[in-house]
PDB file of C-alpha atoms and ligand atoms in Angstrom:
ATOM      1  CA  UNK A   4       0.000   0.000   0.000  1.00  0.00           C
ATOM      2  CA  UNK A   5       1.302   3.479  -0.851  1.00  0.00           C
ATOM      3  CA  UNK A   6       2.041   5.978   1.923  1.00  0.00           C
ATOM      4  CA  UNK A   7      -0.695   8.286   0.600  1.00  0.00           C
ATOM      5  CA  UNK A   8      -3.249   5.502   1.057  1.00  0.00           C
ATOM      6  CA  UNK A   9      -2.199   5.019   4.682  1.00  0.00           C
ATOM      7  CA  UNK A  10      -2.824   8.644   5.717  1.00  0.00           C
ATOM      8  CA  UNK A  11      -6.525   9.517   5.893  1.00  0.00           C
ATOM      9  CA  UNK A  12      -7.159  13.241   6.235  1.00  0.00           C
ATOM     10  CA  UNK A  13     -10.271  13.957   8.343  1.00  0.00           C
ATOM     11  CA  UNK A  14     -12.072  16.890   6.696  1.00  0.00           C
ATOM     12  CA  UNK A  15     -13.312  18.317  10.000  1.00  0.00           C
ATOM     13  CA  UNK A  16     -14.049  21.846   8.810  1.00  0.00           C
ATOM     14  CA  UNK A  17     -17.037  24.171   9.204  1.00  0.00           C
ATOM     15  CA  UNK A  18     -18.275  23.942   5.638  1.00  0.00           C
ATOM     16  CA  UNK A  19     -18.073  21.796   2.523  1.00  0.00           C
ATOM     17  CA  UNK A  20     -16.521  24.735   0.647  1.00  0.00           C
ATOM     18  CA  UNK A  21     -13.639  24.832   3.143  1.00  0.00           C
ATOM     19  CA  UNK A  22     -13.330  21.044   3.013  1.00  0.00           C
ATOM     20  CA  UNK A  23     -13.145  21.069  -0.791  1.00  0.00           C
ATOM     21  CA  UNK A  24     -10.510  23.829  -0.705  1.00  0.00           C
ATOM     22  CA  UNK A  25      -8.441  21.645   1.627  1.00  0.00           C
ATOM     23  CA  UNK A  26      -8.809  18.674  -0.748  1.00  0.00           C
ATOM     24  CA  UNK A  27      -7.610  20.923  -3.576  1.00  0.00           C
ATOM     25  CA  UNK A  28      -4.720  22.290  -1.483  1.00  0.00           C
ATOM     26  CA  UNK A  29      -3.581  18.725  -0.680  1.00  0.00           C
ATOM     27  CA  UNK A  30      -4.350  17.412  -4.182  1.00  0.00           C
ATOM     28  CA  UNK A  31      -1.493  15.499  -5.762  1.00  0.00           C
ATOM     29  CA  UNK A  32      -0.198  14.565  -2.283  1.00  0.00           C
ATOM     30  CA  UNK A  33      -3.064  13.244  -0.140  1.00  0.00           C
ATOM     31  CA  UNK A  34      -5.269  10.538  -1.621  1.00  0.00           C
ATOM     32  CA  UNK A  35      -7.690   9.513   1.154  1.00  0.00           C
ATOM     33  CA  UNK A  36     -10.247  11.812   2.830  1.00  0.00           C
ATOM     34  CA  UNK A  37     -12.683  11.250   5.685  1.00  0.00           C
ATOM     35  CA  UNK A  38     -16.049  12.958   5.909  1.00  0.00           C
ATOM     36  CA  UNK A  39     -17.813  12.713   9.238  1.00  0.00           C
ATOM     37  CA  UNK A  40     -20.892  13.831  11.064  1.00  0.00           C
ATOM     38  CA  UNK A  41     -19.795  17.465  11.266  1.00  0.00           C
ATOM     39  CA  UNK A  42     -20.442  17.974   7.546  1.00  0.00           C
ATOM     40  CA  UNK A  43     -23.394  15.637   7.048  1.00  0.00           C
ATOM     41  CA  UNK A  44     -26.023  18.302   7.672  1.00  0.00           C
ATOM     42  CA  UNK A  45     -24.181  20.725   5.417  1.00  0.00           C
ATOM     43  CA  UNK A  46     -23.983  18.745   2.173  1.00  0.00           C
ATOM     44  CA  UNK A  47     -21.366  16.229   3.302  1.00  0.00           C
ATOM     45  CA  UNK A  48     -22.781  13.331   1.297  1.00  0.00           C
ATOM     46  CA  UNK A  49     -22.702  15.338  -1.928  1.00  0.00           C
ATOM     47  CA  UNK A  50     -19.162  16.405  -1.043  1.00  0.00           C
ATOM     48  CA  UNK A  51     -18.185  12.760  -0.497  1.00  0.00           C
ATOM     49  CA  UNK A  52     -19.514  11.878  -3.970  1.00  0.00           C
ATOM     50  CA  UNK A  53     -17.703  14.848  -5.515  1.00  0.00           C
ATOM     51  CA  UNK A  54     -14.394  13.837  -3.941  1.00  0.00           C
ATOM     52  CA  UNK A  55     -14.913  10.235  -5.067  1.00  0.00           C
ATOM     53  CA  UNK A  56     -15.664  11.415  -8.613  1.00  0.00           C
ATOM     54  CA  UNK A  57     -12.374  13.319  -8.591  1.00  0.00           C
ATOM     55  CA  UNK A  58     -10.599   9.995  -8.097  1.00  0.00           C
ATOM     56  CA  UNK A  59      -9.782  10.113  -4.386  1.00  0.00           C
ATOM     57  CA  UNK A  60     -10.572   7.493  -1.789  1.00  0.00           C
ATOM     58  CA  UNK A  61     -13.397   8.384   0.585  1.00  0.00           C
ATOM     59  CA  UNK A  62     -14.081   7.267   4.140  1.00  0.00           C
ATOM     60  CA  UNK A  63     -17.637   8.021   5.299  1.00  0.00           C
ATOM     61  CA  UNK A  64     -17.414   8.130   9.087  1.00  0.00           C
ATOM     62  CA  UNK A  65     -21.040   8.016  10.213  1.00  0.00           C
ATOM     63  CA  UNK A  66     -20.706   5.551  13.122  1.00  0.00           C
ATOM     64  CA  UNK A  67     -24.197   4.204  12.456  1.00  0.00           C
ATOM     65  CA  UNK A  68     -26.213   2.652  15.259  1.00  0.00           C
ATOM     66  CA  UNK A  69     -29.877   1.565  15.198  1.00  0.00           C
ATOM     67  CA  UNK A  70     -32.085  -1.505  14.982  1.00  0.00           C
ATOM     68  CA  UNK A  71     -30.996  -4.012  12.331  1.00  0.00           C
ATOM     69  CA  UNK A  72     -33.648  -3.145   9.751  1.00  0.00           C
ATOM     70  CA  UNK A  73     -32.799   0.563   9.845  1.00  0.00           C
ATOM     71  CA  UNK A  74     -29.040  -0.027   9.670  1.00  0.00           C
ATOM     72  CA  UNK A  75     -29.497  -2.343   6.693  1.00  0.00           C
ATOM     73  CA  UNK A  76     -31.565   0.262   4.825  1.00  0.00           C
ATOM     74  CA  UNK A  77     -29.185   3.095   5.679  1.00  0.00           C
ATOM     75  CA  UNK A  78     -26.114   1.170   4.546  1.00  0.00           C
ATOM     76  CA  UNK A  79     -27.847  -0.006   1.387  1.00  0.00           C
ATOM     77  CA  UNK A  80     -28.481   3.609   0.344  1.00  0.00           C
ATOM     78  CA  UNK A  81     -25.014   4.806   1.346  1.00  0.00           C
ATOM     79  CA  UNK A  82     -23.120   2.053  -0.435  1.00  0.00           C
ATOM     80  CA  UNK A  83     -24.440   2.808  -3.934  1.00  0.00           C
ATOM     81  CA  UNK A  84     -21.628   5.319  -4.384  1.00  0.00           C
ATOM     82  CA  UNK A  85     -18.972   2.683  -3.578  1.00  0.00           C
ATOM     83  CA  UNK A  86     -17.240   4.798  -0.956  1.00  0.00           C
ATOM     84  CA  UNK A  87     -14.129   3.041   0.287  1.00  0.00           C
ATOM     85  CA  UNK A  88     -14.833   2.860   4.047  1.00  0.00           C
ATOM     86  CA  UNK A  89     -18.022   3.278   6.097  1.00  0.00           C
ATOM     87  CA  UNK A  90     -18.168   3.110   9.900  1.00  0.00           C
ATOM     88  CA  UNK A  91     -20.860   1.577  12.070  1.00  0.00           C
ATOM     89  CA  UNK A  92     -20.828   0.975  15.819  1.00  0.00           C
ATOM     90  CA  UNK A  93     -19.136  -2.291  16.789  1.00  0.00           C
ATOM     91  CA  UNK A  94     -22.225  -4.077  18.140  1.00  0.00           C
ATOM     92  CA  UNK A  95     -22.543  -7.419  16.348  1.00  0.00           C
ATOM     93  CA  UNK A  96     -26.206  -6.911  15.312  1.00  0.00           C
ATOM     94  CA  UNK A  97     -25.272  -3.571  13.706  1.00  0.00           C
ATOM     95  CA  UNK A  98     -22.414  -5.105  11.755  1.00  0.00           C
ATOM     96  CA  UNK A  99     -24.462  -8.057  10.540  1.00  0.00           C
ATOM     97  CA  UNK A 100     -27.142  -5.666   9.290  1.00  0.00           C
ATOM     98  CA  UNK A 101     -24.562  -3.372   7.663  1.00  0.00           C
ATOM     99  CA  UNK A 102     -22.948  -6.268   5.812  1.00  0.00           C
ATOM    100  CA  UNK A 103     -26.382  -7.327   4.534  1.00  0.00           C
ATOM    101  CA  UNK A 104     -27.164  -3.762   3.435  1.00  0.00           C
ATOM    102  CA  UNK A 105     -23.817  -3.365   1.701  1.00  0.00           C
ATOM    103  CA  UNK A 106     -24.713  -6.266  -0.605  1.00  0.00           C
ATOM    104  CA  UNK A 107     -22.371  -6.314  -3.635  1.00  0.00           C
ATOM    105  CA  UNK A 108     -20.911  -2.819  -3.121  1.00  0.00           C
ATOM    106  CA  UNK A 109     -17.131  -2.624  -2.636  1.00  0.00           C
ATOM    107  CA  UNK A 110     -17.452  -0.417   0.477  1.00  0.00           C
ATOM    108  CA  UNK A 111     -15.586  -1.825   3.471  1.00  0.00           C
ATOM    109  CA  UNK A 112     -17.576  -1.890   6.710  1.00  0.00           C
ATOM    110  CA  UNK A 113     -15.471  -0.791   9.685  1.00  0.00           C
ATOM    111  CA  UNK A 114     -16.564  -1.171  13.294  1.00  0.00           C
ATOM    112  CA  UNK A 115     -15.989   1.481  15.942  1.00  0.00           C
ATOM    113  CA  UNK A 116     -14.670  -0.183  19.107  1.00  0.00           C
ATOM    114  CA  UNK A 117     -14.353   2.608  21.706  1.00  0.00           C
ATOM    115  CA  UNK A 118     -13.796   6.233  20.701  1.00  0.00           C
ATOM    116  CA  UNK A 119     -10.203   7.373  21.088  1.00  0.00           C
ATOM    117  CA  UNK A 120     -11.487  10.292  23.153  1.00  0.00           C
ATOM    118  CA  UNK A 121     -12.728   7.932  25.903  1.00  0.00           C
ATOM    119  CA  UNK A 122     -10.884   6.545  28.901  1.00  0.00           C
ATOM    120  CA  UNK A 123     -11.895   4.108  31.645  1.00  0.00           C
ATOM    121  CA  UNK A 124     -13.725   6.867  33.554  1.00  0.00           C
ATOM    122  CA  UNK A 125     -15.904   7.515  30.501  1.00  0.00           C
ATOM    123  CA  UNK A 126     -16.645   3.784  30.144  1.00  0.00           C
ATOM    124  CA  UNK A 127     -17.767   3.766  33.795  1.00  0.00           C
ATOM    125  CA  UNK A 128     -20.151   6.620  33.027  1.00  0.00           C
ATOM    126  CA  UNK A 129     -21.529   4.538  30.140  1.00  0.00           C
ATOM    127  CA  UNK A 130     -21.967   1.472  32.387  1.00  0.00           C
ATOM    128  CA  UNK A 131     -19.453  -0.578  30.377  1.00  0.00           C
ATOM    129  CA  UNK A 132     -18.324  -3.611  32.397  1.00  0.00           C
ATOM    130  CA  UNK A 133     -15.104  -3.419  34.461  1.00  0.00           C
ATOM    131  CA  UNK A 134     -11.793  -4.232  32.799  1.00  0.00           C
ATOM    132  CA  UNK A 135      -8.921  -2.484  31.098  1.00  0.00           C
ATOM    133  CA  UNK A 136      -9.924  -0.461  28.072  1.00  0.00           C
ATOM    134  CA  UNK A 137      -7.250  -2.176  25.933  1.00  0.00           C
ATOM    135  CA  UNK A 138      -8.534  -5.696  26.521  1.00  0.00           C
ATOM    136  CA  UNK A 139     -12.185  -4.634  26.206  1.00  0.00           C
ATOM    137  CA  UNK A 140     -11.343  -2.975  22.884  1.00  0.00           C
ATOM    138  CA  UNK A 141      -9.608  -6.130  21.695  1.00  0.00           C
ATOM    139  CA  UNK A 142     -12.638  -8.256  22.602  1.00  0.00           C
ATOM    140  CA  UNK A 143     -14.991  -5.775  20.926  1.00  0.00           C
ATOM    141  CA  UNK A 144     -12.799  -5.838  17.804  1.00  0.00           C
ATOM    142  CA  UNK A 145     -12.853  -9.649  17.777  1.00  0.00           C
ATOM    143  CA  UNK A 146     -16.648  -9.767  18.065  1.00  0.00           C
ATOM    144  CA  UNK A 147     -16.963  -7.194  15.279  1.00  0.00           C
ATOM    145  CA  UNK A 148     -14.766  -9.164  12.889  1.00  0.00           C
ATOM    146  CA  UNK A 149     -16.605 -12.408  13.699  1.00  0.00           C
ATOM    147  CA  UNK A 150     -19.871 -10.595  12.881  1.00  0.00           C
ATOM    148  CA  UNK A 151     -18.503  -9.762   9.413  1.00  0.00           C
ATOM    149  CA  UNK A 152     -16.720  -6.387   9.690  1.00  0.00           C
ATOM    150  CA  UNK A 153     -13.820  -5.846   7.279  1.00  0.00           C
ATOM    151  CA  UNK A 154     -11.912  -4.021   9.962  1.00  0.00           C
ATOM    152  CA  UNK A 155     -12.081  -1.891  13.072  1.00  0.00           C
ATOM    153  CA  UNK A 156     -11.319   1.582  14.365  1.00  0.00           C
ATOM    154  CA  UNK A 157      -9.140   1.561  17.467  1.00  0.00           C
ATOM    155  CA  UNK A 158      -6.704   3.796  19.296  1.00  0.00           C
ATOM    156  CA  UNK A 159      -2.935   3.344  18.956  1.00  0.00           C
ATOM    157  CA  UNK A 160      -2.843   1.987  22.507  1.00  0.00           C
ATOM    158  CA  UNK A 161      -4.797  -1.138  21.529  1.00  0.00           C
ATOM    159  CA  UNK A 162      -2.985  -1.935  18.300  1.00  0.00           C
ATOM    160  CA  UNK A 163      -0.545  -4.473  19.676  1.00  0.00           C
ATOM    161  CA  UNK A 164      -3.248  -6.542  21.385  1.00  0.00           C
ATOM    162  CA  UNK A 165      -5.499  -6.423  18.332  1.00  0.00           C
ATOM    163  CA  UNK A 166      -2.676  -7.485  15.994  1.00  0.00           C
ATOM    164  CA  UNK A 167      -1.831 -10.416  18.280  1.00  0.00           C
ATOM    165  CA  UNK A 168      -5.427 -11.607  18.131  1.00  0.00           C
ATOM    166  CA  UNK A 169      -5.604 -14.223  15.325  1.00  0.00           C
ATOM    167  CA  UNK A 170      -9.163 -13.145  14.434  1.00  0.00           C
ATOM    168  CA  UNK A 171      -8.045  -9.544  13.783  1.00  0.00           C
ATOM    169  CA  UNK A 172      -4.395  -9.989  12.794  1.00  0.00           C
ATOM    170  CA  UNK A 173      -4.840  -9.453   9.057  1.00  0.00           C
ATOM    171  CA  UNK A 174      -7.827  -7.108   9.079  1.00  0.00           C
ATOM    172  CA  UNK A 175      -8.005  -3.366   8.421  1.00  0.00           C
ATOM    173  CA  UNK A 176      -7.234  -1.401  11.599  1.00  0.00           C
ATOM    174  CA  UNK A 177      -7.756   2.339  11.248  1.00  0.00           C
ATOM    175  CA  UNK A 178      -6.315   4.501  14.001  1.00  0.00           C
ATOM    176  CA  UNK A 179      -7.418   8.017  14.941  1.00  0.00           C
ATOM    177  CA  UNK A 180      -5.866   9.769  17.940  1.00  0.00           C
ATOM    178  CA  UNK A 181      -2.767  10.592  15.902  1.00  0.00           C
ATOM    179  CA  UNK A 182      -0.608  13.464  17.090  1.00  0.00           C
ATOM    180  CA  UNK A 183       2.730  14.362  15.524  1.00  0.00           C
ATOM    181  CA  UNK A 184       5.322  15.233  18.177  1.00  0.00           C
ATOM    182  CA  UNK A 185       4.788  18.709  19.681  1.00  0.00           C
ATOM    183  CA  UNK A 186       1.190  19.032  18.516  1.00  0.00           C
ATOM    184  CA  UNK A 187      -1.772  19.625  20.812  1.00  0.00           C
ATOM    185  CA  UNK A 188      -3.678  16.550  22.065  1.00  0.00           C
ATOM    186  CA  UNK A 189      -7.045  18.428  22.062  1.00  0.00           C
ATOM    187  CA  UNK A 190      -9.890  16.181  23.289  1.00  0.00           C
ATOM    188  CA  UNK A 191      -8.142  12.890  22.397  1.00  0.00           C
ATOM    189  CA  UNK A 192      -6.936  10.707  25.283  1.00  0.00           C
ATOM    190  CA  UNK A 193      -5.311   7.598  23.748  1.00  0.00           C
ATOM    191  CA  UNK A 194      -2.806   9.045  21.240  1.00  0.00           C
ATOM    192  CA  UNK A 195       0.432   8.210  19.371  1.00  0.00           C
ATOM    193  CA  UNK A 196       2.596   9.746  16.660  1.00  0.00           C
ATOM    194  CA  UNK A 197       2.031   8.669  13.025  1.00  0.00           C
ATOM    195  CA  UNK A 198       5.153   6.476  12.919  1.00  0.00           C
ATOM    196  CA  UNK A 199       4.418   4.846  16.296  1.00  0.00           C
ATOM    197  CA  UNK A 200       0.878   3.957  15.200  1.00  0.00           C
ATOM    198  CA  UNK A 201       2.066   2.354  11.969  1.00  0.00           C
ATOM    199  CA  UNK A 202       4.880   0.525  13.757  1.00  0.00           C
ATOM    200  CA  UNK A 203       2.358  -0.860  16.267  1.00  0.00           C
ATOM    201  CA  UNK A 204       0.241  -2.264  13.430  1.00  0.00           C
ATOM    202  CA  UNK A 205      -2.230   0.330  12.130  1.00  0.00           C
ATOM    203  CA  UNK A 206      -3.074  -0.223   8.476  1.00  0.00           C
ATOM    204  CA  UNK A 207      -4.253   3.406   8.183  1.00  0.00           C
ATOM    205  CA  UNK A 208      -4.001   6.509  10.368  1.00  0.00           C
ATOM    206  CA  UNK A 209      -6.618   9.269  10.571  1.00  0.00           C
ATOM    207  CA  UNK A 210      -5.325  12.800  11.046  1.00  0.00           C
ATOM    208  CA  UNK A 211      -7.707  15.720  11.532  1.00  0.00           C
ATOM    209  CA  UNK A 212      -6.771  18.872  13.443  1.00  0.00           C
ATOM    210  CA  UNK A 213      -2.978  18.520  13.096  1.00  0.00           C
ATOM    211  CA  UNK A 214      -3.543  19.011   9.324  1.00  0.00           C
ATOM    212  CA  UNK A 215      -6.833  20.961   9.076  1.00  0.00           C
ATOM    213  CA  UNK A 216      -5.835  23.556  11.653  1.00  0.00           C
ATOM    214  CA  UNK A 217      -2.193  23.868  10.637  1.00  0.00           C
ATOM    215  CA  UNK A 218      -0.984  27.213   9.351  1.00  0.00           C
ATOM    216  CA  UNK A 219      -0.172  25.423   6.097  1.00  0.00           C
ATOM    217  CA  UNK A 220      -2.005  22.066   5.841  1.00  0.00           C
ATOM    218  CA  UNK A 221       0.179  20.927   2.944  1.00  0.00           C
ATOM    219  CA  UNK A 222       3.357  21.444   4.980  1.00  0.00           C
ATOM    220  CA  UNK A 223       1.778  19.549   7.906  1.00  0.00           C
ATOM    221  CA  UNK A 224       0.738  16.709   5.573  1.00  0.00           C
ATOM    222  CA  UNK A 225       4.204  16.482   4.020  1.00  0.00           C
ATOM    223  CA  UNK A 226       5.833  16.367   7.459  1.00  0.00           C
ATOM    224  CA  UNK A 227       3.700  13.357   8.379  1.00  0.00           C
ATOM    225  CA  UNK A 228       4.487  11.752   5.028  1.00  0.00           C
ATOM    226  CA  UNK A 229       8.207  12.310   5.650  1.00  0.00           C
ATOM    227  CA  UNK A 230       7.994  10.941   9.202  1.00  0.00           C
ATOM    228  CA  UNK A 231       6.529   7.647   8.020  1.00  0.00           C
ATOM    229  CA  UNK A 232       8.496   7.263   4.768  1.00  0.00           C
ATOM    230  CA  UNK A 233      11.145   4.565   4.788  1.00  0.00           C
ATOM    231  CA  UNK A 234      14.645   6.168   4.591  1.00  0.00           C
TER     232      UNK A 234
HETATM  233  O1  C5P B 372      -8.621  16.097  14.909  1.00  0.00           O
HETATM  234  P1  C5P B 372      -8.353  14.649  15.181  1.00  0.00           P
HETATM  235  O2  C5P B 372      -7.089  14.136  14.512  1.00  0.00           O
HETATM  236  O3  C5P B 372      -8.428  14.316  16.645  1.00  0.00           O
HETATM  237  O4  C5P B 372      -9.564  13.895  14.449  1.00  0.00           O
HETATM  238  C1  C5P B 372      -9.811  12.518  14.584  1.00  0.00           C
HETATM  239  C2  C5P B 372     -10.935  12.137  13.686  1.00  0.00           C
HETATM  240  O5  C5P B 372     -11.179  10.750  13.842  1.00  0.00           O
HETATM  241  C3  C5P B 372     -12.253  12.855  13.956  1.00  0.00           C
HETATM  242  O6  C5P B 372     -12.870  13.076  12.694  1.00  0.00           O
HETATM  243  C4  C5P B 372     -13.062  11.862  14.778  1.00  0.00           C
HETATM  244  O7  C5P B 372     -14.442  11.959  14.524  1.00  0.00           O
HETATM  245  C5  C5P B 372     -12.525  10.534  14.258  1.00  0.00           C
HETATM  246  N1  C5P B 372     -12.602   9.395  15.162  1.00  0.00           N
HETATM  247  C6  C5P B 372     -12.032   9.352  16.430  1.00  0.00           C
HETATM  248  N2  C5P B 372     -12.155   8.238  17.222  1.00  0.00           N
HETATM  249  C7  C5P B 372     -12.803   7.165  16.768  1.00  0.00           C
HETATM  250  C8  C5P B 372     -13.371   7.175  15.479  1.00  0.00           C
HETATM  251  C9  C5P B 372     -13.236   8.314  14.697  1.00  0.00           C
HETATM  252  O8  C5P B 372     -11.390  10.330  16.835  1.00  0.00           O
HETATM  253  N3  C5P B 372     -12.873   6.068  17.499  1.00  0.00           N
END
């Protein structure tokens, strides 16, 4: 896989116009863009199709969660455009329904384990059973793959465990919570640098604010590219 395909730029901007300008600014360097909930009410789906039509890879990060019938219908409609990745919550019934809805589309269904912005205190608030977040994430990833997911989203801190798990070893593992050295952690809690995350076994890294909010996003992108390029 090329380096450009390993770095997914999260287009977390206030408007689709700004997001498209960023795609154009990074054009010729970045190749994979993520559109999430922040843009969905502002034309994000049309933007996703536009970016796909321009030849880039697109990750639709909607983290779907509902009863099976609704998930199946939602995924069926979303997969017509053959986006590259689509996220759903990692509950087995959600994944089974998403895989059914995806039908013959080439879209990969990825399961969210636990958000990288959560720690054990947050899991307590959500009444998630006791246990270390790393091992719970690994178990959730395993259940998701067994239910039919093509891969999972996990933080860099869980990568080693997930890669050691024979059920998940060869699957897609996308890792947000990426912070180049000296950049602000913001609201993320379980973070690593781009090179650490790839060394620990991520197949792809997601980078949002360190690129989107950089003085020059292209310079920030190229620095990450340089950091992870083999010498
Ligand atoms: O700005 P930052 O690099 O923290 O952005 C991370 C991106 O990854 C955001 O778009 C966020 O929605 C997404 N994400 C995450 N944790 C997950 C799944 C997705 O941070 N578990």
